[in-house]
Short mmCIF file of C-alpha atoms in Angstrom, two decimals:
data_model
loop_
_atom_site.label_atom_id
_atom_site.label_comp_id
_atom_site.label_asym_id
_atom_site.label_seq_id
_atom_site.Cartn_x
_atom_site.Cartn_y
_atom_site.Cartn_z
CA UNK A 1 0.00 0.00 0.00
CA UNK A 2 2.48 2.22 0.21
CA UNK A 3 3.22 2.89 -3.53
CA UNK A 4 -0.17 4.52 -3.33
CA UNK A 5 0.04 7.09 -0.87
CA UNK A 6 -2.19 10.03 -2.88
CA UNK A 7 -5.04 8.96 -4.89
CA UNK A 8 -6.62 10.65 -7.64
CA UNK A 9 -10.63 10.72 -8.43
CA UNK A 10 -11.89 11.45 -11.78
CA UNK A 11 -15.73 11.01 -12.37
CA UNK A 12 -18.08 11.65 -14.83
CA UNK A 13 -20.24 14.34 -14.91
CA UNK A 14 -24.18 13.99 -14.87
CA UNK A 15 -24.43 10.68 -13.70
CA UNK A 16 -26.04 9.06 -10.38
CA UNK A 17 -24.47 6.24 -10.28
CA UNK A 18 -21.01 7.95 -10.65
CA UNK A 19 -21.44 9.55 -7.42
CA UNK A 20 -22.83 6.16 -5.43
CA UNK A 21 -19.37 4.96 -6.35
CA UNK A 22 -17.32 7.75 -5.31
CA UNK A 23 -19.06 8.05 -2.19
CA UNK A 24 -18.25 4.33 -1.69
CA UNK A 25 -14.39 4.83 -2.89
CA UNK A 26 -14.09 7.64 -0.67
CA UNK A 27 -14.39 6.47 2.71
CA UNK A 28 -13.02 3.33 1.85
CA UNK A 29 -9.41 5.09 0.84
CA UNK A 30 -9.46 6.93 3.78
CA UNK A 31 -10.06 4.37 6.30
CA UNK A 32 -6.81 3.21 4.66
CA UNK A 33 -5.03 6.70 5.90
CA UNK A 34 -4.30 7.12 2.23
CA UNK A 35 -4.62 11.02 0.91
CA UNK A 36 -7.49 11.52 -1.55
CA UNK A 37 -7.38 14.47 -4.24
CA UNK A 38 -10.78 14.91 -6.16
CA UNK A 39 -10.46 16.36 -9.86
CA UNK A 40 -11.78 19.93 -9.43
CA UNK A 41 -14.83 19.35 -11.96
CA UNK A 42 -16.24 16.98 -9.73
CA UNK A 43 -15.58 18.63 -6.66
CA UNK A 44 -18.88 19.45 -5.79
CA UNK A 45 -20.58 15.80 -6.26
CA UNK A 46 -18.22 15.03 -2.96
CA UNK A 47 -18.10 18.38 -1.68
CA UNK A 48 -19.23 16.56 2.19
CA UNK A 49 -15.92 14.76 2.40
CA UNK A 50 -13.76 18.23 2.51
CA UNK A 51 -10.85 16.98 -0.02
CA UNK A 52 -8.49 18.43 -1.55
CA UNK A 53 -9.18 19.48 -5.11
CA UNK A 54 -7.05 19.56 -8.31
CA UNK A 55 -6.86 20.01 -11.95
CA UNK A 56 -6.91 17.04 -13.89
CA UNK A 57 -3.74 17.60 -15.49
CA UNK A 58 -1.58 18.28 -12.12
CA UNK A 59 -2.73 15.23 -10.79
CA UNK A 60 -0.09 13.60 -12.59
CA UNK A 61 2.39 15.24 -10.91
CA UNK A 62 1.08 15.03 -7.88
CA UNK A 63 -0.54 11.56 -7.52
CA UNK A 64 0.52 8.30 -7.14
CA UNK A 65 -2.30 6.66 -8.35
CA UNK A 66 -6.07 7.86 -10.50
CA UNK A 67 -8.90 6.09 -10.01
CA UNK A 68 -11.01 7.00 -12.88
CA UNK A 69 -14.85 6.51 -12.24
CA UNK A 70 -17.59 6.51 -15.68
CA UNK A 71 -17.23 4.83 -18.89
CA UNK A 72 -14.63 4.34 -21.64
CA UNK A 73 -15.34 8.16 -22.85
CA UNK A 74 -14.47 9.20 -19.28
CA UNK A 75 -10.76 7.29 -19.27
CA UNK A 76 -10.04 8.47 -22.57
CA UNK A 77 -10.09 12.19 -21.58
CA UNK A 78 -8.33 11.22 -18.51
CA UNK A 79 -6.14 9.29 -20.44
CA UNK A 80 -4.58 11.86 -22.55
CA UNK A 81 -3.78 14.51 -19.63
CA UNK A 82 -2.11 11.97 -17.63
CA UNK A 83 -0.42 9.66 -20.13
CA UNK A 84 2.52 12.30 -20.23
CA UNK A 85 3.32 11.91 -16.28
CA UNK A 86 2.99 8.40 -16.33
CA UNK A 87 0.65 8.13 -13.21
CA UNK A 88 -0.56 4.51 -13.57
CA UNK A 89 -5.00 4.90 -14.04
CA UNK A 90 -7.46 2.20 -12.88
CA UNK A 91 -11.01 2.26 -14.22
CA UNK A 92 -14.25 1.86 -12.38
CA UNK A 93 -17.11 0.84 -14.87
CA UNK A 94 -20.07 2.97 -14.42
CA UNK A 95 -20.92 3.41 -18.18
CA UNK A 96 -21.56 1.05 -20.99
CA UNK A 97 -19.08 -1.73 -23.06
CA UNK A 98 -16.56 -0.96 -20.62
CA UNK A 99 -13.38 -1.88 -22.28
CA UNK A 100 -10.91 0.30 -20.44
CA UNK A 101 -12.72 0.69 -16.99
CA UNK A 102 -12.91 -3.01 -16.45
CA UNK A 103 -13.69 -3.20 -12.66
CA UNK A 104 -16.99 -3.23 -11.83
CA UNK A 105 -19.44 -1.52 -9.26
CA UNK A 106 -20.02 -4.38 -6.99
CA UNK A 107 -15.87 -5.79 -7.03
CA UNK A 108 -15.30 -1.88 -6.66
CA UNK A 109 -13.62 -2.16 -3.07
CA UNK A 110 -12.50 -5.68 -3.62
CA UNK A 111 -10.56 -5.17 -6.77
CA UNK A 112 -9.45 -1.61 -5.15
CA UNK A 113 -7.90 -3.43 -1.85
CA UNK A 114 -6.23 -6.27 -4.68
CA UNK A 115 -4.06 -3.44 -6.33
CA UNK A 116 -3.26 -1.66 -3.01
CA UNK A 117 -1.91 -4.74 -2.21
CA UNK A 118 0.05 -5.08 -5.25
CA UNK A 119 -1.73 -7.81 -6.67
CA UNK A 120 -2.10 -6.03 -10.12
CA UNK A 121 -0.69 -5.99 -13.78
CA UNK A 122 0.45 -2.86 -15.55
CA UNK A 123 -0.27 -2.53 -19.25
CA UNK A 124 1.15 0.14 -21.29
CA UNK A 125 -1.37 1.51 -24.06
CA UNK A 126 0.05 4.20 -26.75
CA UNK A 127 -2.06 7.34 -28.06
CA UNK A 128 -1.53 8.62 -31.58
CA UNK A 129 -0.95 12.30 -32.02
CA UNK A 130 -2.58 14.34 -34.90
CA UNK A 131 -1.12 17.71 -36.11
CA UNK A 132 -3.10 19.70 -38.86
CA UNK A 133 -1.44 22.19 -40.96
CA UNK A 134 -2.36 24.64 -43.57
CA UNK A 135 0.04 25.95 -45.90
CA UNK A 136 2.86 24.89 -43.92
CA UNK A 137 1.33 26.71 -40.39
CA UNK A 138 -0.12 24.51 -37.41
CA UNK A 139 -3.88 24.99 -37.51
CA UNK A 140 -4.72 22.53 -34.78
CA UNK A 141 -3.57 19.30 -33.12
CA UNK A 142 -4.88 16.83 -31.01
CA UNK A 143 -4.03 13.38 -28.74
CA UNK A 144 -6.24 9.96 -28.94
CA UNK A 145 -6.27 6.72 -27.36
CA UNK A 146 -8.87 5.15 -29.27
CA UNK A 147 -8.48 6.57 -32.75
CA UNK A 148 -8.27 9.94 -35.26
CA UNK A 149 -10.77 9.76 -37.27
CA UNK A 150 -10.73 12.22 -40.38
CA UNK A 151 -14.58 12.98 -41.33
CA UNK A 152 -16.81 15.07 -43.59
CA UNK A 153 -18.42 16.54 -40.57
CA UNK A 154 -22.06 17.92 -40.58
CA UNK A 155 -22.40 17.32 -44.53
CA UNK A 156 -23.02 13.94 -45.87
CA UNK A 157 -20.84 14.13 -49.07
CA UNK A 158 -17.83 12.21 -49.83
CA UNK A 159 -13.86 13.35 -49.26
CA UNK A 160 -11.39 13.07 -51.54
CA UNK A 161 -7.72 12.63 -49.43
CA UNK A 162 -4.70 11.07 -50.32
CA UNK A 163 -2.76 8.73 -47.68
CA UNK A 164 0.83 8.43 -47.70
CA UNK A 165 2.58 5.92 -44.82
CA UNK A 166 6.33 6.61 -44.41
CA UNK A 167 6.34 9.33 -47.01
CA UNK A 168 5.63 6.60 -50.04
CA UNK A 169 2.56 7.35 -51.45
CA UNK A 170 -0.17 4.56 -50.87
CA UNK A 171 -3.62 5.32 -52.49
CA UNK A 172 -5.95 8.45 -53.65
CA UNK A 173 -9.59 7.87 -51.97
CA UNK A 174 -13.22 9.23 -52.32
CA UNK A 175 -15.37 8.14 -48.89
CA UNK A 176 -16.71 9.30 -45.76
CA UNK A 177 -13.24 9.51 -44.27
CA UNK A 178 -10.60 7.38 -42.34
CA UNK A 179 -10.11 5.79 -39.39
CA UNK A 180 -6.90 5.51 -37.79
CA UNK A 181 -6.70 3.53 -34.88
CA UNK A 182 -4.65 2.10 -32.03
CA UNK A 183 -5.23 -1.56 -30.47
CA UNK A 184 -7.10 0.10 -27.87
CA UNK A 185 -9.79 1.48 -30.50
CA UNK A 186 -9.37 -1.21 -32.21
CA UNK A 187 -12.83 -2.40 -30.03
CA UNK A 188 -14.17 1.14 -30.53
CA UNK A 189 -15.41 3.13 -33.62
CA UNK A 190 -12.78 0.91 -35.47
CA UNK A 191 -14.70 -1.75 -34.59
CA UNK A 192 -18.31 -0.89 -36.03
CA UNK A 193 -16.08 0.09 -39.83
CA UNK A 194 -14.75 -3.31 -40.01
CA UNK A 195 -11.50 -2.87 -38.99
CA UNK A 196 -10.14 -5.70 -37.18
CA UNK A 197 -9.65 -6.38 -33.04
CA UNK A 198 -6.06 -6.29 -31.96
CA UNK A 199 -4.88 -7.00 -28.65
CA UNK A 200 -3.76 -4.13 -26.73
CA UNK A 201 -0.16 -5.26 -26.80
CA UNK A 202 -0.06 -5.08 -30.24
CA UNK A 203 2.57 -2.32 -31.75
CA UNK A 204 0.31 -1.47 -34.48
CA UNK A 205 -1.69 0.57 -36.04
CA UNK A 206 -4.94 0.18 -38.74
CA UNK A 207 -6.50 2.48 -41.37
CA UNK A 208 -10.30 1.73 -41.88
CA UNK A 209 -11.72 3.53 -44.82
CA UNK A 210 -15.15 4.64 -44.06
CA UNK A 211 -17.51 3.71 -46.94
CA UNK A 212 -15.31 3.97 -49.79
CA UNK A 213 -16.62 4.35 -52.92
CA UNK A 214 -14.74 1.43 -54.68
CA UNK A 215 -15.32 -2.36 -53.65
CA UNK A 216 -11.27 -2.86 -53.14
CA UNK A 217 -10.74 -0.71 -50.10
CA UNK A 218 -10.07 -2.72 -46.93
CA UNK A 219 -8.13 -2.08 -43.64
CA UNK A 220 -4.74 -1.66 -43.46
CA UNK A 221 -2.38 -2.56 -40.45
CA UNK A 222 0.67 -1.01 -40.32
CA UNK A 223 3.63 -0.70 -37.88
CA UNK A 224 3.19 1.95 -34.90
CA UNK A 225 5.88 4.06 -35.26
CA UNK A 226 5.23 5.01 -38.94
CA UNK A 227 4.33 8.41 -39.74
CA UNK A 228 1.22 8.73 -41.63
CA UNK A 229 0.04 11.41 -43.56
CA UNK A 230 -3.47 12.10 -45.48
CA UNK A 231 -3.72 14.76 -47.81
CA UNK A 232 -7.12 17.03 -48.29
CA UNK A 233 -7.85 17.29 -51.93
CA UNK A 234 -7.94 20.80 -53.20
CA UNK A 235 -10.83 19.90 -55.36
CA UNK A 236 -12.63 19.08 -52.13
CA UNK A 237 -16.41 21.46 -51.78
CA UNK A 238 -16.72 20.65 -47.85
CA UNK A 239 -14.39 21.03 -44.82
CA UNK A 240 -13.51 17.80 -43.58
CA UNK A 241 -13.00 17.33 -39.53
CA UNK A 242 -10.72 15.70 -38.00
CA UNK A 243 -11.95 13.68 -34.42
CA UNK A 244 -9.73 12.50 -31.65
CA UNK A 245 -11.56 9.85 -29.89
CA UNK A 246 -14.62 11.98 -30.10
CA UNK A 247 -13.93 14.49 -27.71
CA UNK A 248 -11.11 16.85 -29.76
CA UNK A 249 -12.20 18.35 -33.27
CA UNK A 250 -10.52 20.52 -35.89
CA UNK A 251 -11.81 21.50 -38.58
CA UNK A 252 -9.69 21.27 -41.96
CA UNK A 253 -9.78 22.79 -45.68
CA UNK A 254 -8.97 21.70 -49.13
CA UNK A 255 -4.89 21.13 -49.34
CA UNK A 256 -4.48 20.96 -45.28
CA UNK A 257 -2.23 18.24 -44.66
CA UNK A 258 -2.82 15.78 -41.37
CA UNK A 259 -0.22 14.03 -39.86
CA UNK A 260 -0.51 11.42 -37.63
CA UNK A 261 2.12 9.35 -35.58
CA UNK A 262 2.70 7.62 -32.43
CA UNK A 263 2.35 9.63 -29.04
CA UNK A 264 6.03 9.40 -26.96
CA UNK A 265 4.31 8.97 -23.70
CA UNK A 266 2.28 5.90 -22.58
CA UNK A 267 -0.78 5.15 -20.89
CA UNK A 268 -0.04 2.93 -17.92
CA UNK A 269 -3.35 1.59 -17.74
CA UNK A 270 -3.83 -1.24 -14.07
CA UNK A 271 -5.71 -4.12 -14.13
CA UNK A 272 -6.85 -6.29 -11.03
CA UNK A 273 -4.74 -9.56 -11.86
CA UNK A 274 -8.50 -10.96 -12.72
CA UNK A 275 -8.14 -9.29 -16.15
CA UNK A 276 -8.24 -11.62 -19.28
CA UNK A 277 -8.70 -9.25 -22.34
CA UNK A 278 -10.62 -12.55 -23.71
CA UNK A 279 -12.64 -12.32 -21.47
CA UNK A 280 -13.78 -9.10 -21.90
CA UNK A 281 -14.33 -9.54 -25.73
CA UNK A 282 -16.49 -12.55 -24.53
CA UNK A 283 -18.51 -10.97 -22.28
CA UNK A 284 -18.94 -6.73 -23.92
CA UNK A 285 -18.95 -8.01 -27.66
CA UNK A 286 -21.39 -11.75 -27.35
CA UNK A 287 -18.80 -14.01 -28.11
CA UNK A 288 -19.93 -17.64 -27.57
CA UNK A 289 -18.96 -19.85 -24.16
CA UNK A 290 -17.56 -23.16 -23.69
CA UNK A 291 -20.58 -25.51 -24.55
CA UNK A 292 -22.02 -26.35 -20.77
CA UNK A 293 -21.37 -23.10 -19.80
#
């Protein structure tokens, strides 16, 4: 227990059940003498217990642990302000699949004592970094564990882009837009596109063209520590978007270049020593049992 001296909460906003949790997670760290630091936009929820409060982002600096409380969407945002302090996260499942925040509500303090006991594994999940740039000058950039997704936006009406991995050139396409994903994603958005699953120790990365207009298209899966980089067609009406894991959008014009490569900081992402990634694709996506079972 000692490794874990000052604990971080993060929560998401607007849900019930969220705050059953952290009122149950509360108490129980502090019966344990350990310090517990709230991230400030939740403050309030807990605002009875009289903790400290903190920015998400200097919780990495100042925590030993974050205990991230909500769904998938809730980890990724945490995920990219702590991945560059490499404060290990642990997930509490309070939203839907689930992927990320594997422990759930009723194993909350069970799974919680486990890892304070160091009875725990440590993976190490990498984020993808987009940079957009216009003529040559930044215009926006963004980080994602799940995936960048390049998209027409609030038009339905096809982009034309062209993709270039490593700086050789690899194909000129008209569709709804790309997908680039990590393993991570790689259950996500990815996912739904038909891009493959790839387990999260996999150094790799896939492309999944989003309703191409030509029967040949498929996903790609390429090396993680290529560079990519997509091209907007000039001859392009619309302004294209580009997404990172839904939560960070810029918008893009005709000739703006995206490029796209591997974040240098890791995620290091704990799971109770219960955690089978399997498993979870058995039980969030329907996979089939054992016969008897």
């Amino acid at each position: 227990m000692d490794q874990f001296k000052n604990i971080g909460l993060v929560g998401r906003l607007n849900s019930s059940s969220v705050v059953v949790s952290l009122k149950l997670i509360i108490p129980f760290l502090q019966e344990r003498g350990l310090n517990v630091i709230v991230d400030r936009a939740i403050g309030e929820l807990v605002s009875e217990y009289g903790l400290q409060e903190s920015a998400l982002r200097l919780m990495g600096e100042s925590c030993d642990m974050v205990i991230v409380v909500g769904g998938d969407g809730t980890l990724l945002g945490a995920a990219r302000e702590l991945a560059p302090y490499k404060v290990p996260v642990l997930g509490v499942n309070r939203g839907n699949l689930g992927f990320l925040t594997d422990i759930t509500p009723d194993q909350v303090c069970e799974k919680i004592t486990e890892v304070l006991e160091g009875r725990y594994t440590i993976e190490n999940r990498f984020l993808i970094d987009a940079f957009v740039r216009r003529k040559g000058l930044p215009v926006g950039e963004g980080s994602a564990l799940n995936e960048v997704i390049l998209h027409p936006g609030k038009t339905a009406r096809l982009i034309r882009f062209d993709l270039y991995i490593e700086g050789e050139y690899v194909y000129n396409q008209r569709s709804d837009g790309l997908i680039v994903a990590t393993p991570t994603g790689s259950t996500a958005y990815s996912l739904s596109g038909g891009g493959p699953i790839m387990h999260p120790r996999l150094d790799a990365i896939v492309l999944v063209p989003m309703f191409p207009h030509t029967l040949s298209s498929r996903p790609i899966v390429v090396d993680g520590n290529v560079e990519l980089k997509i091209v907007v067609d000039e001859r392009n009406e619309t302004f294209p978007n580009v997404s990172c894991d839904g939560q960070t959008n810029i918008v893009c014009a005709p000739g703006d270049v995206i490029t796209i490569r591997k974040k240098p900081q890791k995620l290091r992402l704990i799971h109770p020593l219960s955690y089978n990634f399997y498993e979870t694709c058995r039980s969030k996506l329907g996979w089939g049992a054992k016969l008897g079972e």
